Each structure stands twice: as structure tokens, then as C-alpha cells.
Coordinates of C-alpha atoms in Angstrom, one line a residue:
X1 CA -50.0 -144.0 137.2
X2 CA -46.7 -142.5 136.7
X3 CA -48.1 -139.7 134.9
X4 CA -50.4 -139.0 137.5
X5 CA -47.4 -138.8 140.0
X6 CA -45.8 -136.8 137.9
X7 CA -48.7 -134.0 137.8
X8 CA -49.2 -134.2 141.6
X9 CA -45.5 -133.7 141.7
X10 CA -45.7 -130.7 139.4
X11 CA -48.8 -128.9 141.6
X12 CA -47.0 -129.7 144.7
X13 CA -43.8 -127.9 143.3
X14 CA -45.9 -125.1 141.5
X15 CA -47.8 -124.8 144.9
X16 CA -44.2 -124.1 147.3
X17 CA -42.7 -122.0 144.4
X18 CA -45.9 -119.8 144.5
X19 CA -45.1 -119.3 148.2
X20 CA -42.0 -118.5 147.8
X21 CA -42.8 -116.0 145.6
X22 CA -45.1 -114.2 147.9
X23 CA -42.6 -113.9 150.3
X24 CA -39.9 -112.0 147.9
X25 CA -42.5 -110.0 145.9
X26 CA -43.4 -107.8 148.4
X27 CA -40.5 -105.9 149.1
X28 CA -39.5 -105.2 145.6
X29 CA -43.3 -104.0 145.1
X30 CA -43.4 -101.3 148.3
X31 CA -40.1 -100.0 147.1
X32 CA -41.4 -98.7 144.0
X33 CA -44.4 -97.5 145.5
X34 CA -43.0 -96.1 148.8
X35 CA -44.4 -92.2 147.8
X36 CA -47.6 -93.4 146.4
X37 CA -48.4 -95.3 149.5
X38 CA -47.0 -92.5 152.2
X39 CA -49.3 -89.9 150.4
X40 CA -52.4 -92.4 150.6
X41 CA -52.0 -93.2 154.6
X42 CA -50.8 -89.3 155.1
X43 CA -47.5 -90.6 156.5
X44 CA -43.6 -89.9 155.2
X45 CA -41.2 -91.8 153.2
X46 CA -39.0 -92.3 155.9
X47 CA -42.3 -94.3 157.7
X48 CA -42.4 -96.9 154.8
X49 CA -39.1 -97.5 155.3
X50 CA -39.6 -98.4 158.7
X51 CA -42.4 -100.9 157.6
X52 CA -40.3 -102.3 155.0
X53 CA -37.2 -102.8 157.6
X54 CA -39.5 -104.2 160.4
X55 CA -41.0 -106.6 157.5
X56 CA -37.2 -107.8 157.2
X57 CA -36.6 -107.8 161.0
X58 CA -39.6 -110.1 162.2
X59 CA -38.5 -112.6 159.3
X60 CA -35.4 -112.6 159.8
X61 CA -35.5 -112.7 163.7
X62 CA -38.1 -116.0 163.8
X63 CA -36.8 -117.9 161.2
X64 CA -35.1 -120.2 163.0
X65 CA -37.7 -120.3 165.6
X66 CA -40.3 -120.9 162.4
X67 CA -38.1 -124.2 161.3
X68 CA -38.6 -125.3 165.4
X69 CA -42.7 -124.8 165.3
X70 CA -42.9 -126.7 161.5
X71 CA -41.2 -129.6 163.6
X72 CA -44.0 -129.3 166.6
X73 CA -46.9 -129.0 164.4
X74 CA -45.9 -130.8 161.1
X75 CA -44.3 -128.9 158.2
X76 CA -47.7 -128.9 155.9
X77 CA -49.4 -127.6 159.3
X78 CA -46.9 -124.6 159.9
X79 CA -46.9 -124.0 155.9
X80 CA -50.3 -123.7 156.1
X81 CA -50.9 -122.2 159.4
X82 CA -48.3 -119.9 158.1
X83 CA -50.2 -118.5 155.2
X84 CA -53.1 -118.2 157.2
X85 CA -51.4 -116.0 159.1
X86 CA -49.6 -114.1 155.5
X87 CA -53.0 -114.1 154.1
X88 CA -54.6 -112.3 157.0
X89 CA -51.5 -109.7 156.8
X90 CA -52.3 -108.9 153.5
X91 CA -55.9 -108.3 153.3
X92 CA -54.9 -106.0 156.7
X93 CA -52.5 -103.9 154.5
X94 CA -54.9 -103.6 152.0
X95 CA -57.2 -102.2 153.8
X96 CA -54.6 -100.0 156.0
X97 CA -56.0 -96.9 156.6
X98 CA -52.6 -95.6 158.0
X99 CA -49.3 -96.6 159.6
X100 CA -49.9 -98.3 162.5
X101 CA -52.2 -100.9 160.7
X102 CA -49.9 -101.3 157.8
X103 CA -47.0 -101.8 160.5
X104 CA -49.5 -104.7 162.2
X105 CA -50.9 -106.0 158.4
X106 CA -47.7 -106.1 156.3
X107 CA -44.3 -105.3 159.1
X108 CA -46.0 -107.9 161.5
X109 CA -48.3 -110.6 160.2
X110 CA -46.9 -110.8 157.0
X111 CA -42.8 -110.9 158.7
X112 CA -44.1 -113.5 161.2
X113 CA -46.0 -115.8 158.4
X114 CA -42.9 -115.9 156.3
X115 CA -40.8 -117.5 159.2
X116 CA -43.3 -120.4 159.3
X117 CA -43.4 -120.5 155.7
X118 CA -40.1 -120.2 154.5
X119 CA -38.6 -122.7 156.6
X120 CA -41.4 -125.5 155.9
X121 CA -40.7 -124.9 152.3
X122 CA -37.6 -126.2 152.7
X123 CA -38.9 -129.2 154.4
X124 CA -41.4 -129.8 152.1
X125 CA -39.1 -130.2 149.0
X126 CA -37.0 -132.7 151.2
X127 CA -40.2 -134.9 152.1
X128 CA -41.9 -134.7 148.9
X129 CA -38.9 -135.0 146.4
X130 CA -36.2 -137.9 146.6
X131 CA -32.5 -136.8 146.0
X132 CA -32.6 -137.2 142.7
X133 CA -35.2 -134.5 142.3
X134 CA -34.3 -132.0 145.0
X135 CA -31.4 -129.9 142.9
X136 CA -34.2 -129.4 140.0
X137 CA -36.8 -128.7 142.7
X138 CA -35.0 -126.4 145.0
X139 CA -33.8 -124.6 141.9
X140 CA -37.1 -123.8 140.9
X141 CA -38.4 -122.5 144.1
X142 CA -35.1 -120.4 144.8
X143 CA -36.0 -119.0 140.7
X144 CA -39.0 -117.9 142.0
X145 CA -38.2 -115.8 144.6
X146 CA -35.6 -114.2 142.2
X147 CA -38.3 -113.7 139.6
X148 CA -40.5 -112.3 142.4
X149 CA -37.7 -109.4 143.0
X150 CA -37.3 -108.9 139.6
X151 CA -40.8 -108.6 138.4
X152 CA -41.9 -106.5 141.6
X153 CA -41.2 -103.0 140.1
X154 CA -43.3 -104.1 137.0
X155 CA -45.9 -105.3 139.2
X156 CA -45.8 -102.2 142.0
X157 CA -45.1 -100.1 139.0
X158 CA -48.6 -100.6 137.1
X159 CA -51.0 -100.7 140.2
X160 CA -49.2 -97.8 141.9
X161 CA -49.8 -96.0 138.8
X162 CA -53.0 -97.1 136.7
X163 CA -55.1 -99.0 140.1
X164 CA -53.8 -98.9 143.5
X165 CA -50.8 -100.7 145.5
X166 CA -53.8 -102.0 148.0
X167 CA -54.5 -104.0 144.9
X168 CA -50.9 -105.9 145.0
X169 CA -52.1 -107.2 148.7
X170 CA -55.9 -107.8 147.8
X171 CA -54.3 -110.2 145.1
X172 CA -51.8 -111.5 147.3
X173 CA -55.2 -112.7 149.2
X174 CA -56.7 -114.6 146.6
X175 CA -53.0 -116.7 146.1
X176 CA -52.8 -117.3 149.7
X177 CA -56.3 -119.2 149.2
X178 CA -55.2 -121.0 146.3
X179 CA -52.2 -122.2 147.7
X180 CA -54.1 -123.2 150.5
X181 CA -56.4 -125.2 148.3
X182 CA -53.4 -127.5 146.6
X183 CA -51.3 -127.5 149.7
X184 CA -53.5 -130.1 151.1
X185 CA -51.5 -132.5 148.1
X186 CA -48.5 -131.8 149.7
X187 CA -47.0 -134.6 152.6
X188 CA -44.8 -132.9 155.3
X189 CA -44.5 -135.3 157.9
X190 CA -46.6 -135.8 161.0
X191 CA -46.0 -133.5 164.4
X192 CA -43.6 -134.3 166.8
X193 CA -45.7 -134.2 170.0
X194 CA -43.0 -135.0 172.7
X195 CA -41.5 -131.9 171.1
X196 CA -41.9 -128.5 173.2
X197 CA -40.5 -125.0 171.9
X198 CA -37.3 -123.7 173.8
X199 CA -39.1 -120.3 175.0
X200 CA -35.3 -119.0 176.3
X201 CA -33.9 -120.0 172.8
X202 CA -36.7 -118.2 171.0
X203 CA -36.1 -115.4 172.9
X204 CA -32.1 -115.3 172.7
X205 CA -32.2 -116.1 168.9
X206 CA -35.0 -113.5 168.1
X207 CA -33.1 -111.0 170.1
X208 CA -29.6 -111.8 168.8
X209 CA -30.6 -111.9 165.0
X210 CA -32.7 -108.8 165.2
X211 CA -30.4 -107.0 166.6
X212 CA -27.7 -108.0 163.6
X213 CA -30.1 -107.2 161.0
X214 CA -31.5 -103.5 162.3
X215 CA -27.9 -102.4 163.1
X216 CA -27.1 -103.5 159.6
X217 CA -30.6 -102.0 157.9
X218 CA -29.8 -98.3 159.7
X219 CA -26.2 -98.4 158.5
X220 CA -27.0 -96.6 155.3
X221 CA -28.9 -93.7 157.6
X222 CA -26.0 -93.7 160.9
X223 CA -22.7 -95.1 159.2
X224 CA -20.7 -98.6 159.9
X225 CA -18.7 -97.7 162.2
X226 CA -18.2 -93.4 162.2
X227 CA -21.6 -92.0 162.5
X228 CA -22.8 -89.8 159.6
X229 CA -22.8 -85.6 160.4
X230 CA -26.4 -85.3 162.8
X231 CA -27.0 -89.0 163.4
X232 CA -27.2 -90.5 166.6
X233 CA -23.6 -91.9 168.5
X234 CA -23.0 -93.4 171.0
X235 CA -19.4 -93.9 173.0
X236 CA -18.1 -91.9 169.9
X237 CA -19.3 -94.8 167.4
X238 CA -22.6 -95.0 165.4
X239 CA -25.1 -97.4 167.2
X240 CA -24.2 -99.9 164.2
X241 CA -21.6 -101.6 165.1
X242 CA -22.7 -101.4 169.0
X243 CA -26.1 -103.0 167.6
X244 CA -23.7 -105.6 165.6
X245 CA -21.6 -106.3 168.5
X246 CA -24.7 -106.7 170.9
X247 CA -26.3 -109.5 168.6
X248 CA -23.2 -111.0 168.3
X249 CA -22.9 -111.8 171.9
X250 CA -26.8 -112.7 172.4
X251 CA -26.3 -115.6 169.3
X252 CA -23.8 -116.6 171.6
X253 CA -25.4 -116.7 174.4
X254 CA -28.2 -118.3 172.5
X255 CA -25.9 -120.9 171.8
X256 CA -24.6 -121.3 174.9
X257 CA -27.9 -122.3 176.4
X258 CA -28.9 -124.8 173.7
X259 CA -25.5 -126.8 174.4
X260 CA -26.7 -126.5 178.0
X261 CA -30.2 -127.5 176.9
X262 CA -28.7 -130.7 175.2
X263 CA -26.3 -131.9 177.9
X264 CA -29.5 -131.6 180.6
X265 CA -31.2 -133.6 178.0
X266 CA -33.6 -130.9 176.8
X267 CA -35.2 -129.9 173.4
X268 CA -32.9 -127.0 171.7
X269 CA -34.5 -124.8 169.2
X270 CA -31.9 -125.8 166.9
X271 CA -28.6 -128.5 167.6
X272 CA -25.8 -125.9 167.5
X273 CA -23.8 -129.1 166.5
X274 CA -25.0 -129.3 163.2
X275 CA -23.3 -127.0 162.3
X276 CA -19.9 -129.0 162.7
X277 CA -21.2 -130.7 159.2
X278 CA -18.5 -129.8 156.7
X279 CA -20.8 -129.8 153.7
X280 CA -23.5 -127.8 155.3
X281 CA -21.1 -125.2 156.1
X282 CA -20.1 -125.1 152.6
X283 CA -24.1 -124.6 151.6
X284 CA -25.1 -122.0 154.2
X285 CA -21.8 -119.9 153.6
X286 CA -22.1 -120.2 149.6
X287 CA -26.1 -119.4 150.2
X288 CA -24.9 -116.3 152.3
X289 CA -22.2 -115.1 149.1
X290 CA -25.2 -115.9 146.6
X291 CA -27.5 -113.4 148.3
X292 CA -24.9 -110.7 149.2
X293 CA -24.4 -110.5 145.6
X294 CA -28.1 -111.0 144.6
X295 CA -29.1 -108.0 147.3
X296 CA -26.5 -105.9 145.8
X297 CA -27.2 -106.3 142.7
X298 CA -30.7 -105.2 142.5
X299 CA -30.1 -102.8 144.4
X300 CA -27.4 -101.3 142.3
X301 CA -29.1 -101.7 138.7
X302 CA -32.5 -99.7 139.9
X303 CA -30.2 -96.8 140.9
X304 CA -28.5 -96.5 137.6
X305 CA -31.9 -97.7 135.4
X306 CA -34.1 -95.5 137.3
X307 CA -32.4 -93.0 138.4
X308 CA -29.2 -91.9 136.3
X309 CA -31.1 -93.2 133.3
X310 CA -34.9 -92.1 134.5
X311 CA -36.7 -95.1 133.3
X312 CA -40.0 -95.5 135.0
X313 CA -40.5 -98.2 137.4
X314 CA -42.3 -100.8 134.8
X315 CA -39.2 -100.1 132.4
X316 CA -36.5 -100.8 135.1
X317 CA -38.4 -104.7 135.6
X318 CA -38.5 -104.9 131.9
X319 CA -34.6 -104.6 132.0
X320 CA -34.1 -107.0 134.8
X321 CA -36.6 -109.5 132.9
X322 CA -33.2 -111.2 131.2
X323 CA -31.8 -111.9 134.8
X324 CA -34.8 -114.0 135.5
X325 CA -35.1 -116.1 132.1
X326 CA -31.7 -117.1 132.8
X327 CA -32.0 -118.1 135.8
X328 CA -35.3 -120.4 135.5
X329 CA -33.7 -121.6 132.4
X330 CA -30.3 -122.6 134.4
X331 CA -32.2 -123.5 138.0
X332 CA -34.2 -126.0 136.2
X333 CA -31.8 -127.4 133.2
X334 CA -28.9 -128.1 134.6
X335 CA -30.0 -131.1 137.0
X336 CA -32.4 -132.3 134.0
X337 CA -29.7 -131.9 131.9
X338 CA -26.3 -132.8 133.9
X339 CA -27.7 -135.4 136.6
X340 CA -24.3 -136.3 137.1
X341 CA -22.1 -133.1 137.2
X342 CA -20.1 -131.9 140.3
X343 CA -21.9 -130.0 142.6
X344 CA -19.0 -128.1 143.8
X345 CA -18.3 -127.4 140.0
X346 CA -21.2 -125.8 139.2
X347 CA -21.8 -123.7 142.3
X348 CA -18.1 -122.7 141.0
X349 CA -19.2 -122.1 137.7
X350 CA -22.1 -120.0 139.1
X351 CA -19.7 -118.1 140.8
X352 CA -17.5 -117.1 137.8
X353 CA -20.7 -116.3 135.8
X354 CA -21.9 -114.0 138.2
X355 CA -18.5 -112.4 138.2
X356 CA -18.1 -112.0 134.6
X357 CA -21.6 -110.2 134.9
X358 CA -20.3 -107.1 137.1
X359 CA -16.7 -107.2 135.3
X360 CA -18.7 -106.6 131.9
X361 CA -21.4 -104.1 133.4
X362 CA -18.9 -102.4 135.0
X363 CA -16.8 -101.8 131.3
X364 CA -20.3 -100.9 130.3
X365 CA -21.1 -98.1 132.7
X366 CA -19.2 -95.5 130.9
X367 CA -20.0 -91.6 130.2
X368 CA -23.1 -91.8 127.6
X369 CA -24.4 -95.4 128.2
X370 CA -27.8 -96.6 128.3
X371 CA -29.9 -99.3 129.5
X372 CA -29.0 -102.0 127.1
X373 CA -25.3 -102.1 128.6
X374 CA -27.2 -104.3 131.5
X375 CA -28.7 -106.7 129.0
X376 CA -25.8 -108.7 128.8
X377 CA -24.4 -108.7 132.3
X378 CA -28.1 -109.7 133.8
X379 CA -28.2 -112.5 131.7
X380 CA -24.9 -114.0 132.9
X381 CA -25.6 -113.3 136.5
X382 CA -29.1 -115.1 136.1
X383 CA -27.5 -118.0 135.1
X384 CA -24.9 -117.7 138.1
X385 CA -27.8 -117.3 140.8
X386 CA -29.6 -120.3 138.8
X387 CA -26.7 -122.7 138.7
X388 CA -26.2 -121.6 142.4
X389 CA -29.7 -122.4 142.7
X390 CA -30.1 -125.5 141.3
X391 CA -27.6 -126.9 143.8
X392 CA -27.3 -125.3 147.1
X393 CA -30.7 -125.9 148.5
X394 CA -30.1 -130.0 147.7
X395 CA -26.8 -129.8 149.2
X396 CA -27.9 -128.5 152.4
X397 CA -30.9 -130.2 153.2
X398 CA -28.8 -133.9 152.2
X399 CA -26.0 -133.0 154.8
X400 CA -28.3 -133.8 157.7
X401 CA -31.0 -136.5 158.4
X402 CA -34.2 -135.5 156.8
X403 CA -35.6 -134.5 160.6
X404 CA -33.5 -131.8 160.6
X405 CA -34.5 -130.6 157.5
X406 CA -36.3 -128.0 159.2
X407 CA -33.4 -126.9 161.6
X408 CA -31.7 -126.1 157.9
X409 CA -34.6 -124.4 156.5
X410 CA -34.7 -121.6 159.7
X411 CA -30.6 -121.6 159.2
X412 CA -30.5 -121.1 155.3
X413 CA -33.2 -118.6 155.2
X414 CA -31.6 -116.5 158.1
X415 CA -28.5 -116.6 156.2
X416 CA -30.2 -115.7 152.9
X417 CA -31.6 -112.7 155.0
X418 CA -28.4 -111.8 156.8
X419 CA -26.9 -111.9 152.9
X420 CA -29.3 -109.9 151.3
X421 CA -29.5 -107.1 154.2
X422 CA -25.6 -106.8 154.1
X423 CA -25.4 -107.1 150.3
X424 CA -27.8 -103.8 150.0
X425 CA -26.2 -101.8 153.1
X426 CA -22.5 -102.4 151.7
X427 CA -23.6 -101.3 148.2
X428 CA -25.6 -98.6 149.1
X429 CA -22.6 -97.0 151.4
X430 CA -20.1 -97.9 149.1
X431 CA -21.9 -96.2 145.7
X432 CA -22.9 -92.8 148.4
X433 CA -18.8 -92.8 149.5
X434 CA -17.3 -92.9 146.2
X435 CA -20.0 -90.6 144.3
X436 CA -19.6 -87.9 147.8
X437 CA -15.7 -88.0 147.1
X438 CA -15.8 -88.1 143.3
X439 CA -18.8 -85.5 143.0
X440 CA -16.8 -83.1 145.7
X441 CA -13.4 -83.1 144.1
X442 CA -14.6 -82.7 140.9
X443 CA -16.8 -79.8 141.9
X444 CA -14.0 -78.9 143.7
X445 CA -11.5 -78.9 140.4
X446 CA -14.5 -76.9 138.0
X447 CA -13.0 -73.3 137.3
X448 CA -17.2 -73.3 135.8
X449 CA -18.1 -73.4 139.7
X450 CA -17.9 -70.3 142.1
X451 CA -16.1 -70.3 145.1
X452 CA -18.9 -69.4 146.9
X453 CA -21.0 -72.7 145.6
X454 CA -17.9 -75.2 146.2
X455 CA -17.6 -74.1 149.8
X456 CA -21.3 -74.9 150.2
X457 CA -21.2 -78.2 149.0
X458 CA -18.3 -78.9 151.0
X459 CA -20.1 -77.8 153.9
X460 CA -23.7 -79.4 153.6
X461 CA -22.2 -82.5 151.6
X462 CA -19.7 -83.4 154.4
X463 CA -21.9 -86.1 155.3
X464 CA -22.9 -87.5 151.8
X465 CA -23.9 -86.9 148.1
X466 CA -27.4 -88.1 147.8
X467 CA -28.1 -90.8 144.8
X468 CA -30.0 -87.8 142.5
X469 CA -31.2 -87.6 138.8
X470 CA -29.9 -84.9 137.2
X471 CA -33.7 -83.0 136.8
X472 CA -33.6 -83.4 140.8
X473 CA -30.4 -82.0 140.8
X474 CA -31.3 -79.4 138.2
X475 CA -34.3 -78.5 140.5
X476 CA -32.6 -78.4 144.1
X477 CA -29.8 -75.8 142.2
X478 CA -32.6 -73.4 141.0
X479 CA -33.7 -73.0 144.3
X480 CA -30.3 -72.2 145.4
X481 CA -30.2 -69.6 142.7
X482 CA -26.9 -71.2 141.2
X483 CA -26.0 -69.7 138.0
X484 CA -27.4 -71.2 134.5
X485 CA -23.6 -71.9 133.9
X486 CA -22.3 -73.4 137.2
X487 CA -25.8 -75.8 137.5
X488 CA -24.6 -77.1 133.7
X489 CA -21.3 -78.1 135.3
X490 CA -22.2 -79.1 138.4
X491 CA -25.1 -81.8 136.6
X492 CA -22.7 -83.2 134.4
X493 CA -19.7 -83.7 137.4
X494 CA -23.0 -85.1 138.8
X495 CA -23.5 -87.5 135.8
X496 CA -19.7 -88.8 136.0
X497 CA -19.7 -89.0 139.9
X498 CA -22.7 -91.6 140.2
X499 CA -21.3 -94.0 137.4
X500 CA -17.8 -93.7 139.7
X501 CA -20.2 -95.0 142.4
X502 CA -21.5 -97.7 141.1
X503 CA -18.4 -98.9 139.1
X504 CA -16.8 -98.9 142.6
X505 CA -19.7 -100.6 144.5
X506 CA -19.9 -103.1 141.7
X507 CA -16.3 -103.7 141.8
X508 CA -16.1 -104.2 145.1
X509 CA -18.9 -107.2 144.3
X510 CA -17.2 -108.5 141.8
X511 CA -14.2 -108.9 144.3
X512 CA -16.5 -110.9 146.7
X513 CA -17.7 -113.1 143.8
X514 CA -14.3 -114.3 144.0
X515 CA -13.6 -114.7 147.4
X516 CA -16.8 -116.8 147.5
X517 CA -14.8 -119.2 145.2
X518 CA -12.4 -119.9 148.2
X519 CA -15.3 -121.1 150.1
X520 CA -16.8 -123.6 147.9
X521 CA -14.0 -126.4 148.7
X522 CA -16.6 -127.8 151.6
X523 CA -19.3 -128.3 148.6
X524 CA -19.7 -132.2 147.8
X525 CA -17.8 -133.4 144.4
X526 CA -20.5 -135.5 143.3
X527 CA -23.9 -135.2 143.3
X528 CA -26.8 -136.6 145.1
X529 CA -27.0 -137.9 148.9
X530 CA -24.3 -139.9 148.1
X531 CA -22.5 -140.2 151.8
X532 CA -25.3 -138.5 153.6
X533 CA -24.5 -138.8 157.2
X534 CA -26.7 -139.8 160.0
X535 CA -25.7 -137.0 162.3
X536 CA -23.2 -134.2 162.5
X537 CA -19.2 -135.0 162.5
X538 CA -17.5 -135.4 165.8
X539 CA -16.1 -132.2 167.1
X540 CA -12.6 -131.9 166.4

């Protein structure tokens, strides 16, 4: 018998951890394909990008509503429901024969099945795994989604080039059936029929959180705060911050009317007092850092493997492959191998290991150096993201009554999202600042460059030195008839600028690895539901 448990344990797990990493794989798959895929539906690069940042968006904007519907219909109803609705996204995109339908297939119905999915995962751990279980379990299904980023360029990488990308999607079908198939093992809880959905709050969260997360994914094309030379402004500003500022005062208008909601004895979409719960502050904020790192991270490392280097797309996964190892290893060994161990010690300990990772890749990155300076660094922030891993999810979900387990789910995978987008948009402004003002001052200093070509880069390059591999490079000066001589030294300031760029983008993660340390005092000492309240603490 107890066997038997333990295998229909071990297909439920298998069956959420291969839904969660659908939802991470197909990002990291359209962003090595983004030129295959624009030539195939006769659209531009810039129109993938849209798809991928409306994918983004919708999740990230219904999330919390998602959490809300799991709690109407039953979690196992919304999860499935949910990949219904992923499952008919992907065969859509597969068969995209431009934009639009790609927008609808992949932007749409895919973004709006994650936010039932991803939430009801979270709720389906906590129903179907007692607190002994959950750090081992949540570990492995936050692994996955890791693995899922990481092996995305190998996996976007061979279709794109030997099949097709549709076939990426066309598979994705086939999983969606099969998890449909085992989900029916999984127990999430019957539906809550007195329950209705707060339409206003849907709206007010949807609005607020989508307006955070596009102003923050069109930083990198209008600026932070100064717009960038020919993008839009407006009041003097770049629309980012106004887009920032805007959401900022829908979530609180969102919460506003849920408190109101409460008092006239309504149903909120989500208790804004649950928040007042010290230890699931401590998770959400530590699940934030984790993912700010995470986003920056990967999107750092494909910039120097793929571009500076010029590794193909299946050679930068192979490279991320020891990131991934570590982290299963650590996301499921340490509560099978330290039951007992402080929670709030290990997320510490992940922490520190994800910033010895940058401080040593960042040593690495040096004039000459190859791909096998990452080797080490990825394994030690693998097994940071899989110690985080192996405890956040646990802690989160056992700060609240298991009925608001899905309340948490829509909060920690908003905040995950919110982490990630700002993560990549801080990176990616940070490496493009310091490689402009390294690459123009250097440029600037070469007695091998004429006058005549540094007052041009000046000029066009006020607004920012593009991420380039030196044959791009090579290739954009011979069509500006630059001399043999002054392209050789313009390359090679080139070559030093963009490792100056992502020594200083990684440097400025590494700094945030620590200041995540300060926030970690709200994470439980011991492990376990051990004090697990019955509500949130009194306001203070």
C-alpha cells in the first residue's frame, strides 16, 4: 500500500512539474527563434517581441484573478480547464499563419491558461502533499521551470534549425493531453459555490499589474525615466515611469475596494490582509529577489555566450545545462537530506551562493575568455535558486490556512513575474549604459580612429551602443566605408566595451544578492508548519 502511495505521489508530482514546465519553456524557445518565425509569418522582429511581451502581460495581469477562479471551480478544475485552454493556444500557434493568430494562439490563450494554471499548481502541492513533503515538492516544480528556461534555446535551437519552431507547439499539444490524462490522480479540493468573482477587482488588478509590467517590458526600447533619442515622451518623461506610476495607483485603488468589499461583507478577489503575515512577506519578497536574479541572469549569460562569444543557440543551452543539474540536485536533496535545517538558513545560504556565482563570473569575464569561465559560476547559482527553491514555495503556502492557498499562488506567481520582468529590463539597460559609455570613450581616446568616424558615433550612438558581435560590427563598418585599420580598432574597443557591460550589470546583481540577505529575517527558523496561524496577524 505504501508503495502504491508513494507512486501515485510521484505521477502527481511529475504531472504539476510538467506544467510548470510548459509555462517557462515557451519564452526561452521564441527567443531563439524570433527571426526564423518573423520570416515564416512575413512579419518583423520587433512583432515577436510584441507577442512575447503580451504573453508576459496577460499572465502576469490574471494571475491573481487565476488563484480567485481555482477557488470558484476547484483547483484540479481550473488546472485542468486551464490547460484546456494552453492546449488549444498551442495547437493555434502552430498552425499561425501570421501575427494576429499567433498574438490570439500563443500572446492570448496560452498567457490566459497560465494564470489558471500556475496558481492551482501551487494549490495542488499544498492539498496533495503534507508539510513534511511540500519543501521537496515545491522544489521540484520551481526546478522545473528553471530547467524549462535553461533548456529552451537547445530545444528552440534544433527545431528552428533542422524542423520547424511550429513543431515546439505541436509537441506542447501532445503534453497538454498527457497531463490531462494523470491530472485526474490529483485531489484539489471541491468548488466553493457560494463563492462569486469580484468583476471590479478583476478589473482594477488586471489593469494595475498590466500596466507595471508593460511600462517595465518597454523600458529597454523608451528609457526608465529619460526617454531614449526618438522614443515617445510624455510631460518630458518616457511613458515608463508614467505607466509605473499609473499601475501603482490602480493596485491601490484595487486594494481599496477589496477592503471596502470585506467590511460590506463581500467576496474580495484576494484578502489584502494577508498580506500583514510576517512570514509570508518574507516568502513573496525573497521569491521576488530569487527571480530578479534568475531573469537577469539568463539574460546576461546568452548575451556574452551567444553573442561576444558566437556560440549557436543549442551551444548556449549546453552551457547553461550545469545551472540546472544543480539546482534539481539542491531543490530536491536538501529537504530529503536536512529535514530539519533552518529554513531561513538555507534561503540565506542560497543567497550567498548565488552571489559567489556573479562575483566569480564576473573575475572570469576578462579580455580573451571563453565559455568555460560560466561553468563554474552556473553551477553555484543553480544550487542558490535550488536551495531557494526547495524552501520558499513551503514557506509561503504554510503562512496561511490551506484555503488561501490559492490567494498565495496568484500573489507568488505575480511576484515571480514582476521579478523576472524587472530582473531582464535593469540588466539589459544597465549592460547597453555601461557598454555606450565605455565603447564611446574609448573610441573616443583611439588615435587608430579618424575624427571624422568618432564624431559619428558620437552623434548616432547618443542614444545607445547596441549589444553586437564583432562580424555584425565588422559588417555594419564596411558599409560605412570605415578604413581596414580604424574597423580593427573600433572591433576590439568593441570587444572590451561589452565585457565592461556585463561586468557592471552583473555587479550590480551581485549587489542585490546581498541586499536580499537583509530581507530574509521574516523567513521562519525552523522548518515545517510549525506555528501555522489560522488567519493573518492583527494590524499593528
Amino acid at each position: 500500500m505504501e508503495r502504491k502511495a508513494s507512486t501515485a505521489a510521484g505521477l502527481i508530482l511529475a504531472t504539476l512539474c510538467a506544467g510548470q514546465f510548459l509555462m517557462m519553456l515557451d519564452s526561452s524557445v521564441m527567443n531563439v527563434s524570433m527571426a526564423t518565425v518573423a520570416k515564416d509569418l512575413d512579419t518583423t522582429v520587433t512583432g515577436i517581441q510584441t507577442a512575447i511581451t503580451l504573453y508576459t502581460l496577460v499572465m502576469a495581469a490574471f494571475m491573481i484573478t487565476g488563484g480567485k477562479i481555482g477557488q470558484i471551480v476547484g483547483r484540479s478544475r481550473a488546472f485542468a480547464i486551464g490547460c484546456v485552454i494552453y492546449g488549444a493556444g498551442s495547437l493555434t500557434t502552430a498552425l499561425a499563419p501570421n501575427l494576429g493568430i499567433l498574438l490570439l494562439g500563443w500572446s492570448c490563450l496560452e498567457g490566459l491558461g497560465a494564470a489558471l494554471i500556475l496558481p492551482s499548481i501551487v494549490a495542488l502541492v499544498a492539498s496533495n502533499f503534507g508539510t513534511d513533503e511540500r519543501s521537496r515538492a515545491y522544489g521540484l516544480v520551481a526546478a522545473a521551470a528553471a530547467v524549462a528556461v535553461a533548456v529552451g534555446p537547445i530545444v528552440g535551437g534544433f527545431f528552428t534549425t533542422y524542423l520547424s519552431w511550429r513543431y515546439v507547439f505541436a509537441g506542447e499539444v501532445l503534453v497538454v493531453i498527457a497531463i490531462l490524462l494523470f491530472a485526474r490522480r490529483i485531489e484539489g479540493g471541491v468548488a466553493e459555490k457560494k463563492v462569486r468573482l469580484d468583476l471590479v477587482g478583476t478589473a482594477l488588478s488586471a489593469a494595475g499589474l498590466g500596466l507595471i509590467v508593460f511600462g517595465i517590458l518597454r523600458s529597454g526600447t523608451w528609457g526608465f525615466v529619460r526617454p531614449k533619442p526618438e522614443g515617445p515622451e510624455w510631460l518630458g518623461l518616457s511613458p515608463t515611469i508614467w505607466l509605473i506610476l499609473a499601475g501603482g495607483l490602480v493596485i491601490w485603488l484595487f486594494a481599496a475596494w477589496e477592503n471596502r468589499l470585506i467590511a460590506r461583507g463581500g467576496e474580495p478577489l484576494v484578502d489584502p490582509s494577508i498580506l500583514r503575515t510576517k512570514v509570508l512577506r518574507g516568502g513573496l519578497t525573497s521569491f521576488f529577489f530569487q527571480y530578479f536574479l534568475q531573469g537577469g541572469l539568463f539574460f546576461a549569460m546568452p548575451l556574452f555566450l551567444s553573442i561576444a562569444l558566437g556560440l549557436s543557440a543549442i551551444e548556449t543551452g549546453v552551457r547553461l545545462l550545469p545551472l540546472s543539474f544543480t539546482l534539481i540536485l539542491a531543490a530536491a536533496g536538501i529537504p530529503k537530506l536536512f529535514p530539519h535545517a533552518s529554513p531561513r538558513r538555507i534561503v540565506r545560504l542560497g543567497f550567498l551562493a548565488m552571489f559567489a556565482g556573479l562575483v566569480i563570473l564576473i573575475a572570469g569575464l576578462q579580455d580573451g575568455a571563453g565559455a568555460g569561465v560560466t561553468t563554474w559560476p552556473m553551477l553555484l547559482a543553480g544550487l542558490g535558486m535550488g536551495a531557494l527553491a526547495s524552501q520558499l514555495g513551503a514557506i509561503t503556502v504554510s503562512s496561511v490556512p490551506d484555503e488561501q492557498s490559492g490567494a498565495v499562488g496568484g500573489l507568488q506567481n505575480t511576484v515571480t513575474n514582476l521579478g523576472i520582468s524587472i530582473g531582464t529590463a535593469l540588466t539589459g539597460a544597465i549592460v547597453i549604459a555601461a557598454l555606450s559609455s565605455s565603447f564611446l570613450s574609448g573610441v573616443e581616446a583611439n588615435p587608430a580612429v579618424p575624427d571624422r568616424v568618432q564624431a559619428q558615433a558620437q552623434t548616432k550612438l547618443a542614444g545607445g551602443v547596441p549589444f553586437l558581435s564583432d562580424a555584425e560590427l565588422e559588417t555594419a563598418l564596411g558599409e560605412a566605408h570605415v578604413s581596414p585599420r580604424a574597423t580593427a580598432a573600433i572591433v576590439e574597443e568593441n570587444e572590451t566595451s561589452r565585457l565592461v557591460g556585463l561586468r557592471t550589470a552583473l555587479a550590480v546583481l551581485a549587489i542585490f544578492a546581498l541586499v536580499a540577505l537583509f530581507f530574509t529575517g521574516q523567513i521562519p527558523a525552523r522548518p515545517g508548519g510549525e506555528g501555522r496561524p489560522t488567519g493573518p496577524e492583527p494590524a499593528t
